[in-house]
Amino acid sequence: RFFFIQLGTISCYINVSLDVYFYLTIKLGYTERQLVKTSKWLFICPILIGLAFACAGIPYYDNMLLWCNNAASWWPDIPVAIAIISATVIMGLVCWKVHKVETASIRWGSEGVRAM
């Protein structure tokens, strides 16, 4: 039971994989062909990371009255924190790229209107 609760970190890293997908398509301009090559790793890596953390926590699992959790004092939250920071940074880069493109298109569009 403890093991499967810790597997929940997979969902955090699936979100990071989706952010990486957006980064590759929006910021780096990957084509569909390039994405096919990397898409399998966007699913494999979160599963492997989640399994690794779930297995690493086996010696520390303990009952916490209402639910089961990793009772280690310092490391259970680190995988989730890494996922949150990664997702935030990646999506920040994507948003900055979209902002720059939008600003340039507004500037170009307003110059085109004035020229007419």
mmCIF file of C-alpha atoms in Angstrom:
data_model
loop_
_atom_site.group_PDB
_atom_site.id
_atom_site.type_symbol
_atom_site.label_atom_id
_atom_site.label_comp_id
_atom_site.label_asym_id
_atom_site.label_seq_id
_atom_site.Cartn_x
_atom_site.Cartn_y
_atom_site.Cartn_z
ATOM 1 C CA ARG A 1 0.000 0.000 0.000
ATOM 2 C CA PHE A 2 2.799 2.453 0.847
ATOM 3 C CA PHE A 3 4.584 1.662 -2.372
ATOM 4 C CA PHE A 4 1.559 2.541 -4.494
ATOM 5 C CA ILE A 5 0.987 5.842 -2.714
ATOM 6 C CA GLN A 6 4.575 6.841 -3.430
ATOM 7 C CA LEU A 7 3.996 5.949 -7.087
ATOM 8 C CA GLY A 8 1.895 9.108 -7.195
ATOM 9 C CA THR A 9 5.088 10.980 -7.999
ATOM 10 C CA ILE A 10 4.703 9.566 -11.503
ATOM 11 C CA SER A 11 1.797 11.950 -12.083
ATOM 12 C CA CYS A 12 3.997 14.924 -11.146
ATOM 13 C CA TYR A 13 6.627 13.876 -13.639
ATOM 14 C CA ILE A 14 4.033 13.201 -16.351
ATOM 15 C CA ASN A 15 3.141 16.894 -15.976
ATOM 16 C CA VAL A 16 6.816 17.778 -16.359
ATOM 17 C CA SER A 17 6.911 15.619 -19.509
ATOM 18 C CA LEU A 18 3.939 17.509 -20.918
ATOM 19 C CA ASP A 19 5.752 20.752 -20.168
ATOM 20 C CA VAL A 20 8.823 19.438 -21.981
ATOM 21 C CA TYR A 21 6.584 18.549 -24.936
ATOM 22 C CA PHE A 22 5.247 22.126 -25.005
ATOM 23 C CA TYR A 23 8.791 23.469 -24.704
ATOM 24 C CA LEU A 24 9.952 21.352 -27.622
ATOM 25 C CA THR A 25 7.044 22.343 -29.864
ATOM 26 C CA ILE A 26 6.583 25.993 -28.943
ATOM 27 C CA LYS A 27 10.049 27.212 -27.973
ATOM 28 C CA LEU A 28 12.301 24.957 -30.036
ATOM 29 C CA GLY A 29 9.914 24.415 -32.955
ATOM 30 C CA TYR A 30 10.218 20.620 -33.121
ATOM 31 C CA THR A 31 8.397 19.007 -36.006
ATOM 32 C CA GLU A 32 6.059 16.053 -35.661
ATOM 33 C CA ARG A 33 8.803 13.750 -36.936
ATOM 34 C CA GLN A 34 11.242 14.957 -34.276
ATOM 35 C CA LEU A 35 8.607 14.577 -31.569
ATOM 36 C CA VAL A 36 7.941 10.955 -32.495
ATOM 37 C CA LYS A 37 11.560 10.154 -31.648
ATOM 38 C CA THR A 38 11.383 11.801 -28.214
ATOM 39 C CA SER A 39 7.773 11.057 -27.230
ATOM 40 C CA LYS A 40 8.463 7.564 -25.928
ATOM 41 C CA TRP A 41 11.040 8.994 -23.511
ATOM 42 C CA LEU A 42 8.482 11.530 -22.291
ATOM 43 C CA PHE A 43 6.471 8.551 -20.980
ATOM 44 C CA ILE A 44 9.271 6.195 -19.972
ATOM 45 C CA CYS A 45 11.252 8.676 -17.856
ATOM 46 C CA PRO A 46 8.407 9.639 -15.458
ATOM 47 C CA ILE A 47 7.559 5.993 -14.892
ATOM 48 C CA LEU A 48 11.176 5.082 -14.168
ATOM 49 C CA ILE A 49 11.631 8.080 -11.864
ATOM 50 C CA GLY A 50 8.441 7.253 -9.971
ATOM 51 C CA LEU A 51 9.412 3.606 -9.613
ATOM 52 C CA ALA A 52 12.886 4.567 -8.427
ATOM 53 C CA PHE A 53 11.547 6.854 -5.699
ATOM 54 C CA ALA A 54 8.892 4.316 -4.670
ATOM 55 C CA CYS A 55 11.507 1.577 -4.368
ATOM 56 C CA ALA A 56 13.974 3.846 -2.568
ATOM 57 C CA GLY A 57 11.331 4.645 0.034
ATOM 58 C CA ILE A 58 10.502 1.047 0.930
ATOM 59 C CA PRO A 59 12.622 1.031 4.124
ATOM 60 C CA TYR A 60 10.941 4.239 5.339
ATOM 61 C CA TYR A 61 7.234 3.503 4.847
ATOM 62 C CA ASP A 62 5.171 3.794 8.021
ATOM 63 C CA ASN A 63 1.580 4.159 9.153
ATOM 64 C CA MET A 64 0.498 7.732 9.915
ATOM 65 C CA LEU A 65 -2.874 6.971 11.593
ATOM 66 C CA LEU A 66 -5.174 8.038 8.761
ATOM 67 C CA TRP A 67 -3.015 7.088 5.805
ATOM 68 C CA CYS A 68 0.257 5.464 4.940
ATOM 69 C CA ASN A 69 3.226 7.556 4.005
ATOM 70 C CA ASN A 70 6.956 7.711 3.811
ATOM 71 C CA ALA A 71 8.020 8.533 7.356
ATOM 72 C CA ALA A 72 11.527 9.709 6.513
ATOM 73 C CA SER A 73 12.041 13.208 7.847
ATOM 74 C CA TRP A 74 13.599 14.878 4.822
ATOM 75 C CA TRP A 75 13.323 13.206 1.426
ATOM 76 C CA PRO A 76 9.653 12.275 0.689
ATOM 77 C CA ASP A 77 8.790 15.765 -0.554
ATOM 78 C CA ILE A 78 11.913 16.330 -2.618
ATOM 79 C CA PRO A 79 10.694 14.501 -5.787
ATOM 80 C CA VAL A 80 7.491 16.523 -5.827
ATOM 81 C CA ALA A 81 9.376 19.774 -5.189
ATOM 82 C CA ILE A 82 11.755 19.003 -8.061
ATOM 83 C CA ALA A 83 8.785 18.346 -10.345
ATOM 84 C CA ILE A 84 7.096 21.606 -9.331
ATOM 85 C CA ILE A 85 10.254 23.647 -9.848
ATOM 86 C CA SER A 86 10.965 21.952 -13.190
ATOM 87 C CA ALA A 87 7.435 22.510 -14.463
ATOM 88 C CA THR A 88 7.500 26.140 -13.339
ATOM 89 C CA VAL A 89 10.822 26.892 -15.030
ATOM 90 C CA ILE A 90 9.919 25.107 -18.265
ATOM 91 C CA MET A 91 6.512 26.752 -18.544
ATOM 92 C CA GLY A 92 8.075 30.115 -17.656
ATOM 93 C CA LEU A 93 10.414 29.719 -20.643
ATOM 94 C CA VAL A 94 7.486 28.780 -22.883
ATOM 95 C CA CYS A 95 5.437 31.762 -21.687
ATOM 96 C CA TRP A 96 8.382 34.109 -22.236
ATOM 97 C CA LYS A 97 8.741 32.831 -25.816
ATOM 98 C CA VAL A 98 5.014 33.335 -26.462
ATOM 99 C CA HIS A 99 5.214 36.818 -24.954
ATOM 100 C CA LYS A 100 8.144 37.778 -27.199
ATOM 101 C CA VAL A 101 6.391 36.478 -30.322
ATOM 102 C CA GLU A 102 3.155 38.221 -29.383
ATOM 103 C CA THR A 103 4.937 41.498 -28.670
ATOM 104 C CA ALA A 104 6.740 41.327 -32.005
ATOM 105 C CA SER A 105 3.537 40.515 -33.876
ATOM 106 C CA ILE A 106 1.669 43.398 -32.223
ATOM 107 C CA ARG A 107 4.514 45.760 -33.069
ATOM 108 C CA TRP A 108 4.654 44.498 -36.655
ATOM 109 C CA GLY A 109 0.881 44.630 -36.981
ATOM 110 C CA SER A 110 0.623 48.206 -35.714
ATOM 111 C CA GLU A 111 3.407 49.329 -38.052
ATOM 112 C CA GLY A 112 1.570 47.728 -40.951
ATOM 113 C CA VAL A 113 -1.624 49.597 -40.066
ATOM 114 C CA ARG A 114 0.211 52.918 -39.881
ATOM 115 C CA ALA A 115 1.846 52.338 -43.271
ATOM 116 C CA MET A 116 -1.534 52.032 -44.980
#
